[in-house]
CSV table of C-alpha atoms in Angstrom, one decimal:
chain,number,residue,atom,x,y,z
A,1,UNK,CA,6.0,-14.0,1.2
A,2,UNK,CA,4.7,-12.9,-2.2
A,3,UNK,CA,7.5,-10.8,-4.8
A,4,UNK,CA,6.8,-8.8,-7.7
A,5,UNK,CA,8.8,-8.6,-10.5
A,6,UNK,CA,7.9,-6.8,-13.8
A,7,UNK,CA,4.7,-7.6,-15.3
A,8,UNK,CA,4.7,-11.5,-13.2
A,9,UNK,CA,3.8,-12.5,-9.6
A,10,UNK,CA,5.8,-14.9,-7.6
A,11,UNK,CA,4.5,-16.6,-5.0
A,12,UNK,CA,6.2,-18.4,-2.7
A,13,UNK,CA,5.6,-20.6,0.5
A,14,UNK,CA,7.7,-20.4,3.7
A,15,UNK,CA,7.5,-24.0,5.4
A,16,UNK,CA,10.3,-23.9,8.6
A,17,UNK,CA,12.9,-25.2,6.6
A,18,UNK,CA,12.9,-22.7,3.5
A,19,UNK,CA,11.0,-20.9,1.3
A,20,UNK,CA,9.3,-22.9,-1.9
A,21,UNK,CA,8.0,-21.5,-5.0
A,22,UNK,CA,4.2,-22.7,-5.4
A,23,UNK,CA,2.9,-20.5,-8.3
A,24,UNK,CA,3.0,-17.3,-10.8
A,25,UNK,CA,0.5,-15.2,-12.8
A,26,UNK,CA,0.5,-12.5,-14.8
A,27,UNK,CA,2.3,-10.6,-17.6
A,28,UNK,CA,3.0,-7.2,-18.4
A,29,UNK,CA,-0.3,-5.5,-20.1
A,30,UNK,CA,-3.1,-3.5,-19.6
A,31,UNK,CA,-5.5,-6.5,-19.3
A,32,UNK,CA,-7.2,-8.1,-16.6
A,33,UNK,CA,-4.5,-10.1,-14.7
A,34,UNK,CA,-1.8,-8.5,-16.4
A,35,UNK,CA,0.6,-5.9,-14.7
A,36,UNK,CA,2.6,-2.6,-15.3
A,37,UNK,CA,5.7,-1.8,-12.6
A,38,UNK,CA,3.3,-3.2,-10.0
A,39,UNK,CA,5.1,-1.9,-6.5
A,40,UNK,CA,2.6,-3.1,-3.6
A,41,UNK,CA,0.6,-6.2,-2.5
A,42,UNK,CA,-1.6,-6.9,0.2
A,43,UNK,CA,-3.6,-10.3,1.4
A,44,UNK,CA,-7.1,-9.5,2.8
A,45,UNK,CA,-8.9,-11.6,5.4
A,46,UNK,CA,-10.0,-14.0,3.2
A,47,UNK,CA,-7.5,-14.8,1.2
A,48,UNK,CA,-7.6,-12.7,-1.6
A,49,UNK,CA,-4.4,-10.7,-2.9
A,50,UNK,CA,-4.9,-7.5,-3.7
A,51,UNK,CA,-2.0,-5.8,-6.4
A,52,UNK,CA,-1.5,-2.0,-6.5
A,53,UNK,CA,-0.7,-2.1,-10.5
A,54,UNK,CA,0.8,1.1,-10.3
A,55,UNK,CA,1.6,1.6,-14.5
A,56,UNK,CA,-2.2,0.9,-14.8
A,57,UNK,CA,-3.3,3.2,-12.3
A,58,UNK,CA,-5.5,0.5,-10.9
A,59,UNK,CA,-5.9,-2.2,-7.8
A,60,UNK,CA,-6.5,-5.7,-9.3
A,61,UNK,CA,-7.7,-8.3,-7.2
A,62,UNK,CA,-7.4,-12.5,-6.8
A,63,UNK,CA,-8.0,-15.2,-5.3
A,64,UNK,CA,-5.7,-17.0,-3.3
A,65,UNK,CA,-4.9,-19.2,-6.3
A,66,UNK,CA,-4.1,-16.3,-8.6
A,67,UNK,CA,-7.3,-16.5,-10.5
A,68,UNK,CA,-8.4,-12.8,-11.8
A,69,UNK,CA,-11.4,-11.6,-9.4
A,70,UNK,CA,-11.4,-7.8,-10.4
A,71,UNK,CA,-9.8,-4.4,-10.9
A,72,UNK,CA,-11.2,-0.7,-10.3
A,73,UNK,CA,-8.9,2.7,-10.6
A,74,UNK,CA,-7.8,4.2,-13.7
A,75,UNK,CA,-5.9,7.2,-14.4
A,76,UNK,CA,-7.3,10.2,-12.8
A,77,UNK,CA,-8.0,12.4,-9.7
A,78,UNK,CA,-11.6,11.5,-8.6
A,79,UNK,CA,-12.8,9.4,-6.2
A,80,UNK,CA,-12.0,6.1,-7.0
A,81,UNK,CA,-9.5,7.1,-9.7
A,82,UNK,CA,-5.4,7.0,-9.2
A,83,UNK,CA,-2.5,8.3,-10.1
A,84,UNK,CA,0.9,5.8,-10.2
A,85,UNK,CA,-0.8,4.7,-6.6
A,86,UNK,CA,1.9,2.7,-5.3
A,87,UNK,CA,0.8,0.7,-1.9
A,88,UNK,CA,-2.6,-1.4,-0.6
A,89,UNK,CA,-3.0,-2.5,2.7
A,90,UNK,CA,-6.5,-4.4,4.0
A,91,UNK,CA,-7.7,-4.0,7.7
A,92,UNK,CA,-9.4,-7.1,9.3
A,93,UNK,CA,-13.0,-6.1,7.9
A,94,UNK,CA,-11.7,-6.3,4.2
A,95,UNK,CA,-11.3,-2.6,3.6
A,96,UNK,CA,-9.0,-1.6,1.0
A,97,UNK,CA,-6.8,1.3,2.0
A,98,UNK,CA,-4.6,3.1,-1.4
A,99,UNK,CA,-1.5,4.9,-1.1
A,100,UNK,CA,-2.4,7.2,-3.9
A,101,UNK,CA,1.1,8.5,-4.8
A,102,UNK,CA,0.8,11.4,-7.5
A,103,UNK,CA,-2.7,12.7,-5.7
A,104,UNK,CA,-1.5,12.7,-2.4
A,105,UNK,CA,-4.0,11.4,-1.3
A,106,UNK,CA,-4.9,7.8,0.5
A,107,UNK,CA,-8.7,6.0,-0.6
A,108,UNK,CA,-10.6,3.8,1.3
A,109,UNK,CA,-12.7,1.2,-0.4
A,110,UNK,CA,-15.0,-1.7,0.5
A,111,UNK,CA,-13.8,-5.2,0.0
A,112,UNK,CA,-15.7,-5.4,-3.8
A,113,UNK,CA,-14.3,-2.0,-4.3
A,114,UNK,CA,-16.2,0.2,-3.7
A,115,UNK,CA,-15.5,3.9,-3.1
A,116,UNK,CA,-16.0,4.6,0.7
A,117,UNK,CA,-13.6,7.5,1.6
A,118,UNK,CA,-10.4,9.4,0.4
A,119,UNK,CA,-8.5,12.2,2.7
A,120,UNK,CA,-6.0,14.6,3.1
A,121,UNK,CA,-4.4,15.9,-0.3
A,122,UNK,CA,-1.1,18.0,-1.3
A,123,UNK,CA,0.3,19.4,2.0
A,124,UNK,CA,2.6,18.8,5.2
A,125,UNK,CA,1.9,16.7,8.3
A,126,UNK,CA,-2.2,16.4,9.4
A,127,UNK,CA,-3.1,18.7,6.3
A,128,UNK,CA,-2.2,16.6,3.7
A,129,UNK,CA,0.9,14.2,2.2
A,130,UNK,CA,3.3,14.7,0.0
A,131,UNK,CA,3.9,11.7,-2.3
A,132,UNK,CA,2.7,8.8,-0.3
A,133,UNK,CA,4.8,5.6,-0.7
A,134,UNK,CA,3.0,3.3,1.3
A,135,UNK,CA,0.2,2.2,3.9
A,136,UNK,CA,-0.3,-0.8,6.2
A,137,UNK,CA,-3.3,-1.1,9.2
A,138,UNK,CA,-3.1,-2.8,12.1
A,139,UNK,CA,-4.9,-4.7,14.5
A,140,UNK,CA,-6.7,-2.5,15.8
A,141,UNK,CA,-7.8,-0.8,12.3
A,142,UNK,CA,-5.8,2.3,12.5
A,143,UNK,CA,-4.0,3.4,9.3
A,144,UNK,CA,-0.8,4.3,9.3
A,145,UNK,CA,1.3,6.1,6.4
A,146,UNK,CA,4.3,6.7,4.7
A,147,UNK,CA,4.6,10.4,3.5
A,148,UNK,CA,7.3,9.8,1.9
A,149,UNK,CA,8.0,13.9,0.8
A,150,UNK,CA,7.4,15.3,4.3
A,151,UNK,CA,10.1,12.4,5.7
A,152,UNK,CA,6.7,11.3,8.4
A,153,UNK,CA,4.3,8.8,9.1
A,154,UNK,CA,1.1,9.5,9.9
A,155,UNK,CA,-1.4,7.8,11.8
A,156,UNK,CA,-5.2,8.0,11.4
A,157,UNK,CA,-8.0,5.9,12.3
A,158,UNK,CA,-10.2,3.7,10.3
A,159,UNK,CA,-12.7,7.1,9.4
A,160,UNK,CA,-9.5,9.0,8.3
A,161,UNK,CA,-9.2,10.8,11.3
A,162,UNK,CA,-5.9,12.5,12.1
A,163,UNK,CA,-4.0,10.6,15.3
A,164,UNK,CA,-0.8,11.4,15.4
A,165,UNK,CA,2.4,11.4,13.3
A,166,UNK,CA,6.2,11.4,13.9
A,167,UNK,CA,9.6,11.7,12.0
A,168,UNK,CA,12.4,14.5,10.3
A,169,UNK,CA,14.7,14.6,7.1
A,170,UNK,CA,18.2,13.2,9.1
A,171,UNK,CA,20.2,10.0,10.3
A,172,UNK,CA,19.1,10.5,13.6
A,173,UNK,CA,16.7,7.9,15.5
A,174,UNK,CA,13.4,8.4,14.6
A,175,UNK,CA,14.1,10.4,11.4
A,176,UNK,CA,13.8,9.2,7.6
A,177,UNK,CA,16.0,9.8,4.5
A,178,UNK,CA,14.0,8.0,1.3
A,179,UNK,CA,11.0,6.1,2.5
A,180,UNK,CA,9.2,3.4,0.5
A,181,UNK,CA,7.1,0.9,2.4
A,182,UNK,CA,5.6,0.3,5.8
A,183,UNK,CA,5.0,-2.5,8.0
A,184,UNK,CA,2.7,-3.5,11.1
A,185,UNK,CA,2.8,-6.5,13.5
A,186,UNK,CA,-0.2,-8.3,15.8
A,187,UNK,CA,1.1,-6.3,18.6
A,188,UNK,CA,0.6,-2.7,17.2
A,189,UNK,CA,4.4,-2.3,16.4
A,190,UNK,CA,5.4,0.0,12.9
A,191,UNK,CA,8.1,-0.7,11.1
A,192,UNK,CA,9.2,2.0,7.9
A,193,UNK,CA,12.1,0.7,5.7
A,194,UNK,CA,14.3,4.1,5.6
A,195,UNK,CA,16.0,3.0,2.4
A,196,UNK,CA,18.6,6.0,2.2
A,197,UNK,CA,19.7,5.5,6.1
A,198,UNK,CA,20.4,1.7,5.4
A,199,UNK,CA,18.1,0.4,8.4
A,200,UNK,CA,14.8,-0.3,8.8
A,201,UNK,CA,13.0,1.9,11.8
């Protein structure tokens, strides 16, 4: 259970008992291993952490120790680039999945980083997102995520193809007020925080 707080990153273990702090890294910067307003984390398959450094516009990555690996992003809107990107997610195969916020747009990227995909763009529901807060994958490598400005998730496959979505602005079951994060469990369940409503969904 990893938390970010400022420019640092705590990490803590979760024994049965309770939760102990084993380690911390980073400051706030612009170098390698150092963070601005960093809002989403990630563990791939083998370990590694992976840190949507959203101030930086960039995705760093590190070992499971902490130790600085490396970054890719910067401020921009081509492939590859970001904009305040604000969520990572990693599928079982090591692909990085971005929730690039201010282009509306989520990228796909190998495990080293490189550029493999990006899709949809300004819009509402299957042609595009608006704002995307966050992005998680599940067992079966679907991608699923938060568009935060059209109050839905969408769904889409590893490829980036269009599945399905569901939600509404409201208080009603199944709708979202102010969304920020997503979660996924072994058995294909969702979960989406809906922050405004008080309840997680």
């Amino acid at each position: 259970m990893p938390l970010l707080v400022l420019g640092w990153m705590l990490v803590f273990a979760s024994p049965a008992s309770a939760l102990v702090f084993t380690a911390e890294f980073g400051s706030e910067g612009t170098g390698n291993g150092q963070f601005e307003t960093p809002q989403g984390i990630a563990v791939g398959p083998s370990g590694d952490i992976y840190v949507a450094d959203t101030g930086n516009d960039r995705i760093q990555q590190f070992d499971g120790t902490g130790s600085f690996i490396r970054a890719w992003g910067g401020f921009g809107s081509a492939n590859g680039e970001f904009t305040s990107p604000q969520d990572v997610a990693v599928d079982f195969a090591g692909n990085v999945y971005v929730a690039d916020t201010g282009n509306n747009r989520v990228q796909k990227f190998g495990p080293g980083g490189t550029f493999l995909a990006q899709w949809a763009g300004y819009g509402s529901g299957r042609t595009g997102f608006n704002g995307p807060t966050g992005v998680a994958t599940d067992p079966s490598g679907n991608v699923y995520v938060v568009d935060a400005g059209n109050y839905l998730v969408q769904k889409f496959d590893s490829g980036g193809t269009f599945v399905t979505q569901w939600g509404s602005h409201g208080t009603a079951t199944g709708q979202f007020g102010t969304m920020a994060g997503i979660g996924t469990d072994f058995s294909g369940n969702v979960y989406v925080p809906d922050s405004s409503n008080d309840r997680i969904e």
